[in-house]
Amino acid sequence: MNEGHIHVIGAGPAGLVAAINLAKNGYPVTVYEMKEDVGTRFNGDYQGIENWSTEEDARQFLEAVGVETNFRFESYADGDFFNPSGEKYNFNMSRPLFYLVERGTSEWSLDQGLKRQALKAGVQFEWGKRMTHAPNGKVIIATGPKAADAVARGMVFKTMHENYYAAFLDDEIAPQGYAYLLVNEGKATFATCLFEKFSESFSFFDAALKRMQKHVDIDIIDSKSFGGYINFSLNQPLMKDHRIYYVGENAGFQDLLFGFGIRFAMHSGYLAAQSIIKHRSYPALCKEHIIPKMETSLANRWLFTRLENLGYTIMLDRLAEKDDIIPTLQTQYNPSWYKRTVLPVAKRAFKTRLEDKQCMHENCSCVWCRHGEHAYAEVEC
């Protein structure tokens, strides 16, 4: 048994994957969660673990980071895409485009599945615990996003519709983003994701819903609204005081192109655990395995914003010509000389909405601040 007690603050996917791997390797682990259970900030909405950015299938990825699929994990390939004028596309692909997961407190949610795995591995939980200071020893900060670089406005509902997904590209309903519909086993999620004009999110959602209902014949029963956001940032320190590790969206890990960040969250939690277990540099591991993908997603985001509505149609037309869109999508996520050329421009154009004003304080010890050597770090979760 390893003697060093590891403290994980925040019980999202990043924190739980870190805890699971550490506990399996003999470390005593305590997870502190401000809420009384995992997944409480979600509403049973469906999300996706993307399966298009790497040659490794998402199932293989989960096995590699020590995660069992004891939660809803449904493969989705055949679906519809709509351009701004309403033309429908159905693409050829050699494997699932993504795996649908559920978020929230229900038995088969991703969150509850990871909690069960953590408990089985011997992880201890402190529920309803708002931490004011980081405990002594190794601490993993996994408290989620701190600002909104993209927002989602949506609803969950019951339906008689068959399992299905659809995506809509149009700046009139999702500025520089997309709207999506996910249906599984009598439940559905519909949302619009905006990368601009956040103050108009309700209006854009109403417009997106009308667009969806125009093209998809679906009944909507017992709908409930929800909202969410993602946070992306590059080049911020990933450790402090040689003992505090930042993972998931607390570290800014996110795919900025389409906001599918669950893989990054889990991967960062796994890398933090491996850093402790194998005495390797966590920032170096992130630089090797995650940062290049994030930089490529930033370059992709800059290129995507140049398309606008006409460009979306051209992009969809080109994908429709492919016998298999998966290799094409993988290419878009691979670093290349072109993406490296675009990256400096994209970095100058992108400004995260996270403002860490507390970093100006003398001897600042808040979790937002990655600067300096401190005896402790204040955290909230």
XYZ file of N, CA and C in Angstrom, residues 211-365:
465
model
N -36.468 25.084 -36.369
C -35.772 24.479 -37.510
C -35.767 22.955 -37.382
N -35.464 22.466 -36.212
C -35.429 21.022 -36.004
C -36.785 20.398 -36.275
N -37.843 21.017 -35.738
C -39.182 20.457 -35.916
C -39.641 20.530 -37.367
N -39.086 21.437 -38.122
C -39.416 21.535 -39.543
C -38.872 20.336 -40.312
N -37.721 19.810 -39.866
C -37.065 18.751 -40.629
C -37.175 17.369 -39.987
N -37.521 17.311 -38.719
C -37.606 16.027 -38.032
C -39.003 15.896 -37.422
N -39.699 14.840 -37.766
C -41.035 14.580 -37.230
C -40.877 13.863 -35.886
N -40.931 14.621 -34.812
C -40.688 14.052 -33.491
C -41.674 14.627 -32.484
N -42.206 13.776 -31.635
C -43.093 14.235 -30.570
C -42.264 14.649 -29.362
N -42.704 15.668 -28.659
C -41.988 16.209 -27.503
C -42.910 16.133 -26.290
N -42.520 15.339 -25.292
C -43.339 15.096 -24.104
C -42.537 15.448 -22.851
N -43.145 16.190 -21.938
C -42.531 16.505 -20.641
C -41.138 17.111 -20.808
N -41.041 18.182 -21.558
C -39.731 18.795 -21.800
C -39.267 19.597 -20.593
N -37.950 19.591 -20.374
C -37.316 20.369 -19.322
C -36.098 21.073 -19.897
N -35.965 22.352 -19.600
C -34.873 23.152 -20.153
C -33.589 22.963 -19.350
N -32.463 23.194 -20.013
C -31.177 23.183 -19.327
C -30.220 24.120 -20.047
N -29.142 24.438 -19.388
C -28.087 25.245 -19.986
C -26.738 24.709 -19.559
N -25.709 24.993 -20.333
C -24.364 24.536 -20.000
C -23.332 25.385 -20.697
N -22.070 25.154 -20.375
C -21.006 25.922 -21.009
C -19.703 25.141 -20.961
N -18.752 25.557 -21.801
C -17.430 24.948 -21.821
C -16.377 26.034 -21.671
N -15.201 25.611 -21.214
C -14.087 26.532 -21.005
C -12.846 25.960 -21.672
N -12.157 26.779 -22.441
C -10.959 26.353 -23.156
C -9.838 27.342 -22.858
N -8.648 26.833 -22.595
C -7.499 27.729 -22.451
C -6.223 26.951 -22.723
N -5.217 27.655 -23.205
C -3.926 27.070 -23.523
C -2.831 27.764 -22.722
N -1.742 27.039 -22.528
C -0.506 27.627 -21.997
C -0.609 28.115 -20.559
N -1.590 27.626 -19.802
C -1.595 27.971 -18.391
C -0.866 26.875 -17.619
N -0.210 27.214 -16.512
C 0.481 26.185 -15.720
C -0.480 25.086 -15.286
N -0.013 23.853 -15.327
C -0.851 22.709 -15.001
C -0.580 22.159 -13.611
N 0.444 22.702 -12.958
C 0.765 22.288 -11.597
C 1.145 23.508 -10.770
N 1.053 23.362 -9.460
C 1.518 24.401 -8.544
C 2.147 23.741 -7.330
N 3.225 24.317 -6.862
C 3.907 23.852 -5.651
C 4.361 22.400 -5.753
N 4.490 21.889 -6.972
C 4.967 20.524 -7.201
C 4.079 19.465 -6.566
N 2.808 19.830 -6.236
C 1.929 18.848 -5.598
C 0.472 19.005 -5.995
N 0.120 20.122 -6.620
C -1.265 20.379 -6.995
C -1.399 20.241 -8.510
N -2.312 19.388 -8.934
C -2.499 19.054 -10.340
C -3.862 19.587 -10.788
N -3.896 20.239 -11.956
C -5.148 20.735 -12.510
C -5.551 19.849 -13.686
N -6.789 19.357 -13.667
C -7.239 18.418 -14.689
C -8.586 18.858 -15.258
N -8.960 18.248 -16.381
C -10.249 18.531 -17.005
C -10.382 19.983 -17.413
N -11.602 20.482 -17.382
C -11.826 21.858 -17.810
C -11.310 22.874 -16.800
N -10.994 22.444 -15.577
C -10.323 23.355 -14.660
C -8.967 23.749 -15.211
N -8.376 22.857 -16.000
C -7.106 23.147 -16.670
C -7.324 23.696 -18.067
N -8.586 23.893 -18.470
C -8.887 24.410 -19.796
C -8.900 23.376 -20.887
N -8.861 22.078 -20.523
C -8.808 21.016 -21.524
C -10.177 20.846 -22.175
N -10.228 21.122 -23.462
C -11.488 21.080 -24.199
C -11.183 21.086 -25.691
N -12.062 20.461 -26.471
C -11.987 20.557 -27.931
C -12.740 21.825 -28.327
N -12.011 22.833 -28.768
C -12.648 24.118 -29.053
C -13.445 24.102 -30.347
N -13.206 23.138 -31.224
C -13.945 23.132 -32.487
C -15.428 22.850 -32.242
N -15.742 21.717 -31.597
C -17.135 21.348 -31.383
C -17.491 21.123 -29.917
N -16.531 21.273 -29.015
C -16.845 21.181 -27.600
C -17.083 19.783 -27.077
N -16.519 18.766 -27.726
C -16.598 17.402 -27.214
C -15.374 17.169 -26.326
N -15.507 17.456 -25.048
C -14.343 17.471 -24.177
C -14.232 16.329 -23.197
N -15.139 15.345 -23.226
C -15.114 14.287 -22.221
C -13.836 13.463 -22.325
N -13.396 13.188 -23.542
C -12.166 12.408 -23.697
C -10.982 13.152 -23.112
N -10.885 14.460 -23.372
C -9.792 15.242 -22.801
C -9.850 15.224 -21.272
N -11.062 15.341 -20.719
C -11.207 15.347 -19.266
C -10.704 14.035 -18.673
N -11.190 12.919 -19.213
C -10.771 11.622 -18.706
C -9.273 11.406 -18.891
N -8.771 11.798 -20.053
C -7.360 11.580 -20.348
C -6.478 12.365 -19.375
N -6.869 13.601 -19.077
C -6.060 14.411 -18.169
C -6.072 13.817 -16.762
N -7.228 13.304 -16.320
C -7.274 12.643 -15.020
C -6.371 11.426 -14.976
N -6.382 10.660 -16.053
C -5.517 9.488 -16.143
C -4.048 9.895 -16.112
N -3.693 10.946 -16.856
C -2.295 11.383 -16.898
C -1.830 11.910 -15.548
N -2.709 12.595 -14.828
C -2.348 13.063 -13.488
C -2.055 11.869 -12.578
N -2.890 10.826 -12.685
C -2.655 9.623 -11.883
C -1.340 8.953 -12.270
N -1.089 8.844 -13.569
C 0.151 8.223 -14.027
C 1.371 9.029 -13.599
N 1.230 10.341 -13.574
C 2.327 11.194 -13.119
C 2.710 10.863 -11.682
N 1.709 10.648 -10.831
C 1.962 10.318 -9.428
C 2.490 8.894 -9.287
N 1.868 7.959 -9.983
C 2.237 6.547 -9.863
C 3.644 6.291 -10.378
N 3.977 6.876 -11.529
C 5.244 6.586 -12.196
C 6.289 7.676 -11.998
N 5.949 8.684 -11.184
C 6.886 9.778 -10.894
C 7.371 10.449 -12.174
N 6.410 10.768 -13.019
C 6.708 11.466 -14.265
C 6.095 12.857 -14.231
N 6.600 13.728 -15.080
C 6.118 15.109 -15.130
C 4.716 15.155 -15.731
N 3.768 15.673 -14.960
C 2.406 15.811 -15.483
C 2.340 16.800 -16.641
N 2.949 18.000 -16.535
C 2.918 18.908 -17.691
C 3.535 18.289 -18.935
N 4.601 17.504 -18.766
C 5.231 16.868 -19.925
C 4.299 15.838 -20.554
N 3.590 15.076 -19.725
C 2.640 14.101 -20.253
C 1.515 14.792 -21.020
N 1.020 15.914 -20.475
C -0.033 16.662 -21.164
C 0.478 17.240 -22.478
N 1.705 17.722 -22.463
C 2.287 18.288 -23.682
C 2.434 17.227 -24.765
N 2.649 16.001 -24.351
C 2.805 14.901 -25.304
C 1.465 14.391 -25.827
N 0.474 14.277 -24.940
C -0.749 13.560 -25.293
C -1.978 14.438 -25.528
N -2.042 15.626 -24.940
C -3.269 16.428 -25.018
C -3.058 17.770 -25.712
N -2.020 18.494 -25.346
C -1.833 19.857 -25.851
C -1.817 19.933 -27.376
N -1.128 19.014 -28.087
C -1.152 19.105 -29.558
C -2.561 19.014 -30.129
N -3.410 18.169 -29.550
C -4.796 18.060 -30.017
C -5.563 19.356 -29.737
N -5.304 19.967 -28.590
C -5.975 21.222 -28.261
C -5.541 22.347 -29.196
N -4.262 22.388 -29.484
C -3.769 23.416 -30.406
C -4.387 23.238 -31.788
N -4.500 21.986 -32.214
C -5.139 21.725 -33.507
C -6.603 22.131 -33.477
N -7.286 21.880 -32.357
C -8.692 22.263 -32.268
C -8.851 23.782 -32.298
N -7.882 24.501 -31.740
C -7.928 25.962 -31.799
C -7.742 26.443 -33.233
N -6.794 25.836 -33.955
C -6.617 26.177 -35.364
C -7.875 25.831 -36.158
N -8.476 24.668 -35.865
C -9.718 24.278 -36.530
C -10.840 25.269 -36.243
N -10.919 25.735 -34.994
C -11.958 26.697 -34.617
C -11.795 27.990 -35.413
N -10.562 28.466 -35.561
C -10.316 29.694 -36.321
C -10.726 29.507 -37.776
N -10.372 28.351 -38.350
C -10.737 28.078 -39.738
C -12.254 27.944 -39.881
N -12.899 27.306 -38.921
C -14.348 27.108 -38.972
C -15.089 28.440 -38.953
N -14.604 29.389 -38.164
C -15.279 30.690 -38.085
C -15.155 31.471 -39.387
N -14.212 31.100 -40.223
C -14.071 31.766 -41.523
C -15.106 31.259 -42.530
N -15.697 30.091 -42.272
C -16.583 29.472 -43.256
C -17.886 30.240 -43.421
N -18.578 30.508 -42.306
C -19.927 31.065 -42.326
C -20.857 30.138 -43.112
N -22.064 30.558 -43.379
C -23.072 29.638 -43.896
C -22.726 29.013 -45.242
N -22.199 29.784 -46.165
C -21.838 29.209 -47.456
C -20.746 28.164 -47.285
N -19.803 28.453 -46.416
C -18.713 27.508 -46.175
C -19.187 26.214 -45.546
N -20.203 26.290 -44.677
C -20.733 25.067 -44.079
C -21.277 24.139 -45.155
N -21.987 24.702 -46.120
C -22.543 23.887 -47.203
C -21.433 23.270 -48.040
N -20.412 24.040 -48.343
C -19.278 23.508 -49.110
C -18.609 22.371 -48.353
N -18.426 22.553 -47.052
C -17.807 21.511 -46.229
C -18.646 20.236 -46.235
N -19.953 20.374 -46.053
C -20.834 19.201 -46.046
C -20.857 18.519 -47.412
N -20.837 19.321 -48.474
C -20.806 18.753 -49.829
C -19.557 17.895 -50.029
N -18.433 18.376 -49.551
C -17.181 17.636 -49.722
C -17.183 16.347 -48.902
N -17.723 16.406 -47.695
C -17.803 15.196 -46.887
C -18.744 14.170 -47.530
N -19.795 14.646 -48.179
C -20.756 13.739 -48.815
C -20.127 12.948 -49.957
N -19.028 13.432 -50.498
C -18.349 12.748 -51.600
C -17.452 11.608 -51.113
N -17.214 11.537 -49.812
C -16.273 10.557 -49.274
C -16.937 9.190 -49.087
N -16.160 8.143 -49.373
C -16.623 6.788 -49.103
C -16.619 6.502 -47.605
N -15.794 7.231 -46.877
C -15.691 7.080 -45.427
C -15.200 8.414 -44.870
N -16.013 9.054 -44.039
C -15.626 10.386 -43.546
C -14.673 10.310 -42.353
N -14.540 9.140 -41.723
C -13.710 9.048 -40.521
C -12.251 9.421 -40.795
N -11.589 8.861 -41.821
C -10.195 9.274 -42.079
C -10.062 10.777 -42.345
N -11.042 11.366 -43.032
C -10.999 12.804 -43.300
C -11.068 13.598 -42.009
N -11.959 13.187 -41.099
C -12.083 13.890 -39.827
C -10.838 13.696 -38.972
N -10.261 12.497 -39.003
C -9.024 12.264 -38.255
C -7.914 13.183 -38.744
N -7.843 13.365 -40.036
C -6.823 14.248 -40.602
C -6.958 15.666 -40.067
N -8.188 16.110 -39.868
C -8.413 17.463 -39.378
C -7.913 17.647 -37.948
N -7.787 16.547 -37.207
C -7.333 16.632 -35.819
C -5.856 16.307 -35.656
N -5.190 15.973 -36.754
C -3.759 15.700 -36.689
C -2.964 16.981 -36.903
N -1.965 17.220 -36.073
C -1.096 18.386 -36.301
C -0.467 18.317 -37.689
N -0.341 19.451 -38.347
C 0.244 19.510 -39.678
C 0.947 20.857 -39.839
N 1.719 20.974 -40.903
C 2.428 22.236 -41.123
C 1.429 23.366 -41.315
N 0.281 23.064 -41.950
C -0.715 24.105 -42.194
C -1.348 24.566 -40.885
N -1.691 23.590 -40.022
C -2.286 23.949 -38.739
C -1.279 24.712 -37.876
N -0.009 24.310 -37.951
C 1.011 25.034 -37.187
C 1.178 26.460 -37.694
N 0.968 26.649 -38.991
C 1.049 27.988 -39.562
C -0.124 28.846 -39.109
N -1.292 28.239 -39.048
C -2.509 28.948 -38.657
C -2.533 29.240 -37.155
N -1.907 28.355 -36.357
C -2.031 28.425 -34.903
C -1.681 29.791 -34.309
N -0.562 30.438 -34.687
C -0.272 31.749 -34.086
C -1.373 32.773 -34.348
N -1.962 32.729 -35.534
C -3.061 33.640 -35.855
C -4.278 33.307 -34.985
N -4.557 32.011 -34.844
C -5.698 31.589 -34.040
C -5.515 31.981 -32.576
N -4.296 31.860 -32.072
C -4.034 32.231 -30.679
C -4.259 33.721 -30.455
N -3.848 34.530 -31.413
C -4.046 35.979 -31.276
C -5.528 36.336 -31.353
N -6.275 35.592 -32.174
C -7.692 35.892 -32.359
C -8.537 35.416 -31.196
N -8.124 34.318 -30.564
C -8.927 33.738 -29.488
C -8.609 34.387 -28.152
N -9.629 34.801 -27.469
C -9.485 35.361 -26.126
C -10.439 34.607 -25.201
N -9.863 33.832 -24.273
C -10.724 33.122 -23.332
C -11.490 34.118 -22.475
N -12.686 33.738 -22.100
C -13.512 34.604 -21.266
C -13.184 34.443 -19.782
N -12.205 33.607 -19.475
C -11.768 33.450 -18.092
C -10.845 34.599 -17.713
N -11.254 35.377 -16.723
C -10.431 36.466 -16.228
C -10.045 36.161 -14.793
N -8.766 35.941 -14.559
C -8.265 35.574 -13.248
C -7.771 36.819 -12.526
N -8.700 37.653 -12.110
C -8.324 38.915 -11.496
C -7.628 38.706 -10.150
N -7.918 37.583 -9.482
C -7.319 37.358 -8.180
C -5.814 37.140 -8.263
N -5.302 36.872 -9.460
C -3.871 36.670 -9.607
C -3.088 37.940 -9.288
N -3.767 39.080 -9.224
C -3.089 40.336 -8.925
C -2.864 40.513 -7.422
N -3.498 39.657 -6.601
C -3.356 39.789 -5.162
C -1.961 39.379 -4.708
N -1.457 40.065 -3.707
C -0.165 39.698 -3.143
C -0.282 38.343 -2.448
N 0.663 37.434 -2.728
C 0.651 36.093 -2.145
C -0.672 35.374 -2.399
N -1.206 35.536 -3.598
C -2.494 34.921 -3.937
C -2.426 33.406 -3.753
N -3.465 32.829 -3.173
C -3.494 31.386 -2.935
C -4.757 30.735 -3.485
